């Protein structure tokens, strides 16, 4: 189902005109209302009147995440706090958390893009949706909630945790859609098995999974394990939370709602645009936001983009699955590695489970080493030792050839690695501890 055909399938020229019109207004609004941006513009020697169309966007300065952190809590807001209807906070690992605000109009926009996203995944009015993202300062739960409400779905605001209850809710209320992190749905499947429930019999037909990177191999695993269609949703609290981009049923990239969130893909080192189809850092400009509009926000997420019209008829450009973040890319012996690459490689091996962790370490005066901990099927621990050795070698070969680096593999029994209800932590970098 297409929620807003006029905009999602707009002809490219109309879309560009709309983006231009909105950018011109947004830049003027921001210049007039945000002292921090005004200073930035002045320093850059640029005036709002210099921006006449979307093509002029490259004349504008970038907004790094630090601008938000340094202006904690409300410094980057373009509106008085009394006009802010809701506040969300993203807890960073270092420094101040990032605080974002929504006016009523911003909440309306968020509900619209989240409704578009749910519809894009295959949801429709009348569907029952189990929302198992965290509710609260995290944007996941409330964002999907607002979208589902706007779409006319029936919401089960399950939030995270109480895994057994989640399963009971599913069995009793029979939701067709579930929304949570990809790692949490696998955890739910594992718990179902432990309770003697076959995950393939679940009522969930469509999954709306995001908030952390996950590979296509992980998607196949989820599809098979739960007999459902797992779709990818992208978002970040700085822009609006879930609903910035979403896969349609063809799952050939995530449609970014570029009538509101204008995307650019740049080389994160040179800051220059990369050609269509090449990976780079996603930069987003919010075209209509009020409380905390952002110009050329550096998301640190690595993606590629295509502007080709999709089989579903949408012209909204498509992002590739998010490869990872510039800041969770690990550099081992000069080679750049994203956890999703390792995930994809190891899930090609029969018997390897989708639970893994990467440990990077450096012994004194020695080279960095990357150890991959992988859970493998129980049967390998009861069979003869040779079977365990064989799967270990196969996993190692699969990873080595994918990333071009020799790793060491440690096999662990099922359910040994930490489980999560939210975002999983895949990398432990011990190098900073020395
Ligand atoms: O994670 C918002 C969200 C909630 C998105 C629920 C989707 C579903 P933050 O906590 O601010 O917001 O984290 C944003 O998470 O910059 C990405 O690095 C990562 N991320 C979000 N969605 C995806 C995805 C929410 N589909 C950060 N694939 C982003 C990969 C994702 N990474």
Tab-separated table of C-alpha atoms and ligand atoms in Angstrom:
chain	number	residue	atom	x	y	z
A	1	UNK	CA	0.000	0.000	0.000
A	2	UNK	CA	1.208	3.519	-0.764
A	3	UNK	CA	0.300	5.995	1.943
A	4	UNK	CA	0.826	9.216	-0.009
A	5	UNK	CA	1.063	8.417	-3.683
A	6	UNK	CA	1.388	12.027	-4.790
A	7	UNK	CA	4.581	12.528	-2.801
A	8	UNK	CA	6.071	9.057	-2.681
A	9	UNK	CA	5.690	8.607	-6.449
A	10	UNK	CA	6.139	12.262	-7.460
A	11	UNK	CA	7.751	12.894	-10.793
A	12	UNK	CA	11.354	13.853	-10.304
A	13	UNK	CA	11.020	17.422	-11.481
A	14	UNK	CA	8.046	18.120	-9.223
A	15	UNK	CA	9.948	16.623	-6.313
A	16	UNK	CA	12.966	18.800	-7.008
A	17	UNK	CA	10.797	21.916	-7.198
A	18	UNK	CA	9.184	21.051	-3.888
A	19	UNK	CA	12.577	20.405	-2.280
A	20	UNK	CA	13.889	23.724	-3.607
A	21	UNK	CA	10.896	25.648	-2.371
A	22	UNK	CA	11.171	24.017	1.058
A	23	UNK	CA	14.925	24.500	1.351
A	24	UNK	CA	14.697	28.212	0.593
A	25	UNK	CA	12.064	28.625	3.321
A	26	UNK	CA	13.925	26.402	5.785
A	27	UNK	CA	17.186	28.292	5.417
A	28	UNK	CA	15.487	31.621	6.017
A	29	UNK	CA	13.620	30.216	9.035
A	30	UNK	CA	16.787	28.788	10.554
A	31	UNK	CA	18.820	31.952	9.948
A	32	UNK	CA	16.119	34.050	11.579
A	33	UNK	CA	15.590	31.740	14.554
A	34	UNK	CA	18.817	29.991	15.472
A	35	UNK	CA	21.650	32.138	16.794
A	36	UNK	CA	24.118	29.254	16.396
A	37	UNK	CA	23.264	28.743	12.728
A	38	UNK	CA	23.278	32.493	12.081
A	39	UNK	CA	26.822	32.647	13.419
A	40	UNK	CA	27.802	29.674	11.293
A	41	UNK	CA	26.317	31.294	8.185
A	42	UNK	CA	28.083	34.581	8.929
A	43	UNK	CA	31.367	32.769	9.374
A	44	UNK	CA	30.818	31.041	6.046
A	45	UNK	CA	29.924	34.377	4.449
A	46	UNK	CA	26.580	33.095	3.278
A	47	UNK	CA	23.129	34.673	3.399
A	48	UNK	CA	19.765	32.937	3.088
A	49	UNK	CA	19.204	34.825	-0.180
A	50	UNK	CA	22.160	32.948	-1.698
A	51	UNK	CA	20.077	29.775	-1.568
A	52	UNK	CA	17.736	29.718	-4.541
A	53	UNK	CA	17.295	26.014	-5.234
A	54	UNK	CA	18.140	22.618	-3.828
A	55	UNK	CA	21.303	22.609	-5.966
A	56	UNK	CA	22.667	25.397	-3.769
A	57	UNK	CA	22.633	23.107	-0.740
A	58	UNK	CA	26.367	22.421	-1.090
A	59	UNK	CA	27.037	26.079	-0.300
A	60	UNK	CA	25.788	25.487	3.229
A	61	UNK	CA	27.914	24.382	6.182
A	62	UNK	CA	27.676	20.885	7.642
A	63	UNK	CA	26.232	20.182	11.082
A	64	UNK	CA	28.304	17.621	12.984
A	65	UNK	CA	26.921	15.740	15.969
A	66	UNK	CA	29.209	17.795	18.219
A	67	UNK	CA	27.114	20.896	17.480
A	68	UNK	CA	24.219	19.194	19.233
A	69	UNK	CA	26.303	17.928	22.120
A	70	UNK	CA	28.061	21.241	22.662
A	71	UNK	CA	24.808	23.177	22.728
A	72	UNK	CA	23.237	20.865	25.335
A	73	UNK	CA	20.401	20.979	26.130
A	74	UNK	CA	18.446	23.394	23.910
A	75	UNK	CA	21.093	25.588	22.260
A	76	UNK	CA	20.479	24.386	18.728
A	77	UNK	CA	16.699	24.710	18.959
A	78	UNK	CA	15.176	27.189	16.501
A	79	UNK	CA	12.175	27.761	18.690
A	80	UNK	CA	11.433	28.738	22.230
A	81	UNK	CA	11.118	25.738	24.542
A	82	UNK	CA	7.514	26.702	25.303
A	83	UNK	CA	6.618	25.749	21.709
A	84	UNK	CA	8.166	22.311	22.091
A	85	UNK	CA	5.604	19.549	22.627
A	86	UNK	CA	7.923	16.604	23.215
A	87	UNK	CA	11.559	16.000	24.006
A	88	UNK	CA	13.674	12.937	23.243
A	89	UNK	CA	17.176	12.121	24.338
A	90	UNK	CA	19.713	9.826	22.789
A	91	UNK	CA	22.305	8.632	25.238
A	92	UNK	CA	25.690	8.830	23.631
A	93	UNK	CA	28.640	6.841	24.850
A	94	UNK	CA	30.768	9.931	25.391
A	95	UNK	CA	30.044	13.471	26.520
A	96	UNK	CA	26.631	15.056	26.730
A	97	UNK	CA	23.618	13.181	25.436
A	98	UNK	CA	21.839	14.630	22.407
A	99	UNK	CA	18.528	16.293	23.064
A	100	UNK	CA	15.942	16.815	20.363
A	101	UNK	CA	12.560	18.514	20.461
A	102	UNK	CA	9.354	18.320	18.432
A	103	UNK	CA	6.727	21.000	18.040
A	104	UNK	CA	3.163	19.828	17.420
A	105	UNK	CA	3.786	20.290	13.725
A	106	UNK	CA	6.971	18.216	13.946
A	107	UNK	CA	5.023	15.444	15.699
A	108	UNK	CA	2.506	15.572	12.895
A	109	UNK	CA	5.302	15.213	10.350
A	110	UNK	CA	6.771	12.303	12.307
A	111	UNK	CA	3.388	10.526	12.423
A	112	UNK	CA	3.100	10.982	8.655
A	113	UNK	CA	6.519	9.603	7.779
A	114	UNK	CA	6.156	6.733	10.238
A	115	UNK	CA	2.708	5.915	8.763
A	116	UNK	CA	4.253	6.002	5.294
A	117	UNK	CA	6.955	3.653	6.511
A	118	UNK	CA	4.560	1.121	8.036
A	119	UNK	CA	2.465	1.177	4.846
A	120	UNK	CA	5.639	0.826	2.780
A	121	UNK	CA	6.514	-2.338	4.741
A	122	UNK	CA	3.113	-3.772	3.813
A	123	UNK	CA	1.025	-2.525	6.760
A	124	UNK	CA	-2.489	-1.178	6.358
A	125	UNK	CA	-5.429	0.232	8.254
A	126	UNK	CA	-6.958	-2.462	10.427
A	127	UNK	CA	-3.736	-4.414	10.968
A	128	UNK	CA	-2.708	-5.250	14.509
A	129	UNK	CA	0.849	-4.155	15.270
A	130	UNK	CA	2.967	-5.180	18.236
A	131	UNK	CA	5.376	-2.357	19.009
A	132	UNK	CA	8.290	-3.889	20.871
A	133	UNK	CA	10.746	-1.013	20.669
A	134	UNK	CA	11.528	0.856	23.870
A	135	UNK	CA	9.017	3.588	24.734
A	136	UNK	CA	10.321	6.684	26.462
A	137	UNK	CA	13.239	8.958	25.705
A	138	UNK	CA	14.279	6.571	22.926
A	139	UNK	CA	12.342	7.435	19.765
A	140	UNK	CA	11.662	3.856	18.593
A	141	UNK	CA	8.459	3.020	20.481
A	142	UNK	CA	6.664	6.337	20.278
A	143	UNK	CA	7.645	6.937	16.645
A	144	UNK	CA	6.143	3.681	15.398
A	145	UNK	CA	3.213	4.247	17.750
A	146	UNK	CA	2.380	7.642	16.218
A	147	UNK	CA	2.727	6.184	12.716
A	148	UNK	CA	0.476	3.218	13.458
A	149	UNK	CA	-2.116	5.521	15.004
A	150	UNK	CA	-2.049	7.741	11.918
A	151	UNK	CA	-2.389	4.717	9.626
A	152	UNK	CA	-5.382	3.392	11.550
A	153	UNK	CA	-3.758	0.204	12.809
A	154	UNK	CA	-4.504	-1.396	16.175
A	155	UNK	CA	-1.534	-0.921	18.450
A	156	UNK	CA	-0.192	-3.247	21.127
A	157	UNK	CA	2.298	-0.954	22.894
A	158	UNK	CA	4.268	-3.908	24.267
A	159	UNK	CA	7.568	-1.991	24.599
A	160	UNK	CA	10.659	-4.075	25.363
A	161	UNK	CA	11.262	-6.705	28.002
A	162	UNK	CA	9.106	-9.373	29.580
A	163	UNK	CA	9.847	-11.670	26.705
A	164	UNK	CA	7.439	-14.410	27.779
A	165	UNK	CA	4.631	-11.871	27.951
A	166	UNK	CA	5.526	-10.624	24.472
A	167	UNK	CA	5.055	-14.151	23.172
A	168	UNK	CA	1.735	-14.534	24.968
A	169	UNK	CA	0.515	-11.213	23.569
A	170	UNK	CA	1.386	-12.448	20.100
A	171	UNK	CA	-0.368	-15.778	20.637
A	172	UNK	CA	-3.518	-14.253	22.115
A	173	UNK	CA	-3.952	-11.057	20.040
A	174	UNK	CA	-2.463	-12.345	16.776
A	175	UNK	CA	-0.745	-9.185	15.525
A	176	UNK	CA	0.196	-9.364	11.821
A	177	UNK	CA	3.038	-6.874	12.261
A	178	UNK	CA	5.850	-6.665	14.783
A	179	UNK	CA	8.293	-3.790	15.186
A	180	UNK	CA	11.503	-4.163	17.218
A	181	UNK	CA	15.257	-4.452	16.738
A	182	UNK	CA	16.431	-7.348	14.555
A	183	UNK	CA	18.385	-8.775	17.466
A	184	UNK	CA	15.303	-8.700	19.697
A	185	UNK	CA	13.142	-10.627	17.223
A	186	UNK	CA	15.783	-13.360	17.153
A	187	UNK	CA	15.816	-13.394	20.924
A	188	UNK	CA	12.024	-13.730	20.909
A	189	UNK	CA	12.325	-16.645	18.462
A	190	UNK	CA	14.874	-18.306	20.699
A	191	UNK	CA	12.614	-17.933	23.734
A	192	UNK	CA	9.689	-19.339	21.760
A	193	UNK	CA	11.724	-22.433	20.958
A	194	UNK	CA	12.660	-22.772	24.631
A	195	UNK	CA	8.952	-22.690	25.477
A	196	UNK	CA	8.238	-25.372	22.911
A	197	UNK	CA	6.564	-22.919	20.506
A	198	UNK	CA	7.605	-23.165	16.859
A	199	UNK	CA	8.505	-19.596	15.812
A	200	UNK	CA	7.294	-20.396	12.309
A	201	UNK	CA	3.755	-20.612	13.639
A	202	UNK	CA	3.794	-17.021	14.945
A	203	UNK	CA	1.067	-14.637	13.773
A	204	UNK	CA	3.671	-12.105	12.642
A	205	UNK	CA	3.791	-11.827	8.873
A	206	UNK	CA	5.649	-8.539	8.567
A	207	UNK	CA	8.532	-7.252	10.655
A	208	UNK	CA	9.648	-3.619	10.851
A	209	UNK	CA	13.170	-3.919	12.143
A	210	UNK	CA	15.831	-1.284	12.613
A	211	UNK	CA	17.795	0.892	14.982
A	212	UNK	CA	20.946	-1.178	14.468
A	213	UNK	CA	22.826	-2.471	11.436
A	214	UNK	CA	21.837	-5.916	10.156
A	215	UNK	CA	22.903	-7.783	7.052
A	216	UNK	CA	20.885	-9.380	4.256
A	217	UNK	CA	22.000	-12.766	5.598
A	218	UNK	CA	20.459	-11.799	8.957
A	219	UNK	CA	17.263	-10.889	7.119
A	220	UNK	CA	17.178	-14.330	5.476
A	221	UNK	CA	17.685	-15.944	8.862
A	222	UNK	CA	14.779	-13.986	10.368
A	223	UNK	CA	12.516	-14.703	7.371
A	224	UNK	CA	13.197	-18.417	7.652
A	225	UNK	CA	13.150	-18.737	11.419
A	226	UNK	CA	9.849	-16.897	11.839
A	227	UNK	CA	8.260	-17.459	8.444
A	228	UNK	CA	7.756	-13.721	7.922
A	229	UNK	CA	8.923	-10.845	5.741
A	230	UNK	CA	11.517	-8.834	7.622
A	231	UNK	CA	11.801	-5.221	6.421
A	232	UNK	CA	14.324	-2.579	7.336
A	233	UNK	CA	13.429	0.787	8.867
A	234	UNK	CA	15.964	3.559	9.364
A	235	UNK	CA	15.935	6.673	11.445
A	236	UNK	CA	17.841	8.671	13.990
A	237	UNK	CA	16.571	10.810	16.807
A	238	UNK	CA	18.301	13.935	15.484
A	239	UNK	CA	16.134	13.817	12.350
A	240	UNK	CA	12.943	12.338	13.869
A	241	UNK	CA	13.511	8.752	15.018
A	242	UNK	CA	12.111	5.808	13.034
A	243	UNK	CA	10.521	6.773	9.716
A	244	UNK	CA	13.326	8.522	7.848
A	245	UNK	CA	13.608	5.624	5.376
A	246	UNK	CA	11.925	2.247	4.954
A	247	UNK	CA	12.101	-0.787	2.680
A	248	UNK	CA	9.091	-1.664	0.556
A	249	UNK	CA	8.000	-5.245	-0.087
A	250	UNK	CA	10.640	-5.624	-2.834
A	251	UNK	CA	13.362	-4.996	-0.252
A	252	UNK	CA	15.795	-3.479	-2.734
A	253	UNK	CA	16.814	-0.526	-0.600
A	254	UNK	CA	15.154	1.822	1.881
A	255	UNK	CA	12.983	4.600	0.455
A	256	UNK	CA	14.078	7.851	2.014
A	257	UNK	CA	11.262	10.385	2.360
A	258	UNK	CA	13.251	13.049	0.578
A	259	UNK	CA	10.386	15.543	0.370
A	260	UNK	CA	11.115	16.088	4.093
A	261	UNK	CA	14.647	14.766	4.592
A	262	UNK	CA	17.005	15.715	1.794
A	263	UNK	CA	19.850	13.183	1.451
A	264	UNK	CA	23.403	13.656	0.197
A	265	UNK	CA	26.115	10.990	0.208
A	266	UNK	CA	29.627	12.277	0.737
A	267	UNK	CA	33.114	10.977	1.221
A	268	UNK	CA	33.549	11.366	4.998
A	269	UNK	CA	37.190	12.371	4.600
A	270	UNK	CA	37.139	14.779	1.659
A	271	UNK	CA	33.511	15.895	2.273
A	272	UNK	CA	32.914	15.723	-1.485
A	273	UNK	CA	29.841	14.018	-2.989
A	274	UNK	CA	30.343	10.420	-4.115
A	275	UNK	CA	28.793	9.117	-7.351
A	276	UNK	CA	25.381	7.429	-7.268
A	277	UNK	CA	25.710	3.831	-6.066
A	278	UNK	CA	29.012	4.392	-4.231
A	279	UNK	CA	29.134	4.094	-0.450
A	280	UNK	CA	29.656	7.206	1.625
A	281	UNK	CA	28.359	9.071	4.658
A	282	UNK	CA	24.688	9.990	4.644
A	283	UNK	CA	24.089	13.691	5.218
A	284	UNK	CA	20.521	14.874	5.838
A	285	UNK	CA	18.878	18.287	5.700
A	286	UNK	CA	15.448	18.553	7.305
A	287	UNK	CA	13.291	20.617	4.938
A	288	UNK	CA	10.270	21.406	7.109
A	289	UNK	CA	11.143	20.886	10.760
A	290	UNK	CA	10.504	23.610	13.332
A	291	UNK	CA	11.928	22.809	16.760
A	292	UNK	CA	15.362	21.641	15.762
A	293	UNK	CA	15.788	21.803	11.996
A	294	UNK	CA	19.222	20.626	10.878
A	295	UNK	CA	21.236	21.622	7.857
A	296	UNK	CA	23.493	18.998	6.256
A	297	UNK	CA	23.558	16.853	9.379
A	298	UNK	CA	26.439	14.357	9.371
A	299	UNK	CA	24.752	11.082	10.329
A	300	UNK	CA	28.021	9.045	10.293
A	301	UNK	CA	26.031	6.214	8.706
A	302	UNK	CA	27.572	4.594	5.641
A	303	UNK	CA	25.196	3.902	2.747
A	304	UNK	CA	24.880	4.241	-0.997
A	305	UNK	CA	21.892	5.721	-2.814
A	306	UNK	CA	19.980	5.104	-6.020
A	307	UNK	CA	17.530	7.492	-7.677
A	308	UNK	CA	16.038	4.852	-9.975
A	309	UNK	CA	12.288	4.382	-9.724
A	310	UNK	CA	11.492	1.245	-7.719
A	311	UNK	CA	9.379	-1.705	-8.866
A	312	UNK	CA	6.778	-0.562	-6.349
A	313	UNK	CA	6.321	2.689	-8.279
A	314	UNK	CA	7.864	4.940	-5.667
A	315	UNK	CA	10.331	7.525	-6.909
A	316	UNK	CA	11.544	8.269	-3.368
A	317	UNK	CA	15.291	7.492	-3.641
A	318	UNK	CA	16.560	4.316	-2.041
A	319	UNK	CA	19.380	3.890	0.442
A	320	UNK	CA	21.285	0.630	0.575
A	321	UNK	CA	21.088	-1.255	3.856
A	322	UNK	CA	23.181	0.691	6.351
A	323	UNK	CA	26.641	-0.812	6.302
A	324	UNK	CA	27.591	0.608	9.670
A	325	UNK	CA	28.679	3.862	11.225
A	326	UNK	CA	31.932	5.641	10.601
A	327	UNK	CA	32.445	5.360	14.349
A	328	UNK	CA	31.769	1.619	14.659
A	329	UNK	CA	33.952	0.753	11.742
A	330	UNK	CA	36.984	-0.950	13.191
A	331	UNK	CA	40.365	-0.543	11.628
A	332	UNK	CA	42.458	-3.638	12.136
A	333	UNK	CA	45.934	-3.657	10.681
A	334	UNK	CA	44.913	-0.900	8.306
A	335	UNK	CA	41.839	-2.739	7.046
A	336	UNK	CA	38.386	-1.257	7.568
A	337	UNK	CA	35.884	-3.733	8.921
A	338	UNK	CA	32.176	-3.325	9.629
A	339	UNK	CA	30.462	-5.850	11.916
A	340	UNK	CA	27.756	-6.397	9.247
A	341	UNK	CA	30.378	-7.753	6.814
A	342	UNK	CA	31.384	-10.374	9.345
A	343	UNK	CA	27.746	-11.128	10.126
A	344	UNK	CA	27.009	-11.673	6.450
A	345	UNK	CA	29.995	-13.998	6.018
A	346	UNK	CA	29.402	-16.153	9.047
A	347	UNK	CA	25.702	-16.593	8.369
A	348	UNK	CA	26.581	-18.280	5.074
A	349	UNK	CA	27.861	-21.183	7.143
A	350	UNK	CA	25.343	-23.818	8.064
A	351	UNK	CA	25.186	-24.187	11.840
A	352	UNK	CA	26.500	-20.692	12.670
A	353	UNK	CA	23.940	-18.742	14.691
A	354	UNK	CA	23.207	-15.002	14.327
A	355	UNK	CA	24.817	-14.214	17.679
A	356	UNK	CA	28.375	-13.001	17.552
A	357	UNK	CA	30.789	-10.532	19.047
A	358	UNK	CA	34.034	-9.006	17.833
A	359	UNK	CA	36.943	-8.436	20.150
A	360	UNK	CA	39.803	-6.272	18.959
A	361	UNK	CA	42.983	-6.271	20.966
A	362	UNK	CA	46.598	-5.240	20.706
A	363	UNK	CA	49.351	-6.849	22.646
A	364	UNK	CA	52.348	-4.694	23.395
A	365	UNK	CA	54.456	-4.089	20.273
A	366	UNK	CA	52.307	-6.559	18.439
A	367	UNK	CA	49.810	-6.301	15.646
A	368	UNK	CA	46.141	-5.814	16.311
A	369	UNK	CA	44.124	-8.973	16.375
A	370	UNK	CA	40.487	-9.538	15.756
A	371	UNK	CA	38.755	-12.377	17.475
A	372	UNK	CA	35.257	-13.385	16.435
A	373	UNK	CA	33.108	-15.159	19.004
A	374	UNK	CA	30.307	-17.071	17.330
A	375	UNK	CA	27.556	-19.176	18.746
A	376	UNK	CA	27.065	-22.417	16.838
A	377	UNK	CA	24.325	-24.972	16.918
A	378	UNK	CA	24.211	-27.171	20.004
A	379	UNK	CA	24.779	-30.332	18.009
A	380	UNK	CA	28.400	-29.374	17.335
A	381	UNK	CA	29.168	-29.589	21.018
A	382	UNK	CA	27.822	-33.105	21.352
A	383	UNK	CA	29.204	-34.501	18.088
A	384	UNK	CA	32.797	-35.529	17.697
A	385	UNK	CA	35.464	-32.863	18.043
A	386	UNK	CA	36.263	-32.976	14.351
A	387	UNK	CA	32.862	-31.488	13.454
A	388	UNK	CA	33.543	-28.551	15.726
A	389	UNK	CA	36.983	-28.039	14.171
A	390	UNK	CA	35.499	-28.212	10.691
A	391	UNK	CA	32.859	-25.580	11.262
A	392	UNK	CA	35.426	-23.346	12.914
A	393	UNK	CA	37.668	-23.555	9.848
A	394	UNK	CA	34.741	-22.917	7.520
A	395	UNK	CA	33.656	-19.842	9.477
A	396	UNK	CA	37.207	-18.518	9.577
A	397	UNK	CA	37.635	-18.980	5.818
A	398	UNK	CA	34.302	-17.287	5.096
A	399	UNK	CA	35.230	-14.255	7.207
A	400	UNK	CA	38.857	-14.020	6.070
A	401	UNK	CA	37.918	-13.989	2.411
A	402	UNK	CA	35.147	-11.417	2.938
A	403	UNK	CA	37.181	-8.877	4.859
A	404	UNK	CA	40.645	-9.705	3.551
A	405	UNK	CA	42.116	-10.173	6.993
A	406	UNK	CA	43.010	-13.187	9.090
A	407	UNK	CA	40.796	-13.411	12.172
A	408	UNK	CA	40.712	-15.920	14.958
A	409	UNK	CA	37.407	-17.623	15.600
A	410	UNK	CA	36.174	-18.859	18.957
A	411	UNK	CA	33.075	-21.016	18.966
A	412	UNK	CA	30.747	-20.723	21.889
A	413	UNK	CA	27.625	-22.597	22.890
A	414	UNK	CA	24.160	-21.221	22.103
A	415	UNK	CA	22.872	-18.548	24.515
A	416	UNK	CA	26.345	-17.693	25.853
A	417	UNK	CA	26.652	-14.216	24.372
A	418	UNK	CA	24.647	-11.380	25.899
A	419	UNK	CA	21.127	-10.900	24.530
A	420	UNK	CA	19.544	-7.511	24.100
A	421	UNK	CA	16.088	-6.033	23.917
A	422	UNK	CA	17.393	-2.935	22.175
A	423	UNK	CA	20.505	-2.258	20.149
A	424	UNK	CA	23.157	-4.953	20.348
A	425	UNK	CA	26.774	-4.264	21.112
A	426	UNK	CA	28.840	-6.211	18.626
A	427	UNK	CA	32.318	-4.768	19.114
A	428	UNK	CA	34.544	-4.767	22.153
A	429	UNK	CA	37.636	-2.751	21.395
A	430	UNK	CA	40.176	-3.407	24.111
A	431	UNK	CA	42.879	-1.373	22.419
A	432	UNK	CA	41.810	1.827	24.163
A	433	UNK	CA	42.240	0.182	27.539
A	434	UNK	CA	46.011	-0.172	27.276
B	1	LIG	O1	17.626	4.120	16.555
B	1	LIG	C1	15.745	5.401	15.743
B	1	LIG	C2	15.088	4.160	15.275
B	1	LIG	C3	14.249	3.475	16.133
B	1	LIG	C4	15.279	3.702	13.988
B	1	LIG	C5	13.617	2.337	15.702
B	1	LIG	C6	14.647	2.561	13.546
B	1	LIG	C7	13.811	1.873	14.404
B	1	LIG	P1	18.970	6.598	17.593
B	1	LIG	O2	18.941	5.877	18.873
B	1	LIG	O3	19.190	8.061	17.587
B	1	LIG	O4	17.640	6.400	16.805
B	1	LIG	O5	20.096	5.890	16.716
B	1	LIG	C8	20.306	6.269	15.397
B	1	LIG	O6	20.986	4.009	14.821
B	1	LIG	O7	22.362	6.809	13.095
B	1	LIG	C9	22.173	4.384	12.833
B	1	LIG	O8	23.555	4.339	13.131
B	1	LIG	C10	21.443	3.345	13.654
B	1	LIG	N1	20.302	2.820	12.900
B	1	LIG	C11	19.020	3.189	12.960
B	1	LIG	N2	18.269	2.459	12.106
B	1	LIG	C12	19.121	1.618	11.475
B	1	LIG	C13	18.975	0.613	10.483
B	1	LIG	C14	17.093	5.204	16.387
B	1	LIG	N3	17.799	0.296	9.952
B	1	LIG	C15	21.359	5.393	14.779
B	1	LIG	N4	20.100	-0.016	10.075
B	1	LIG	C16	21.560	5.683	13.313
B	1	LIG	C17	21.301	0.286	10.592
B	1	LIG	C18	20.418	1.861	11.964
B	1	LIG	N5	21.498	1.188	11.529
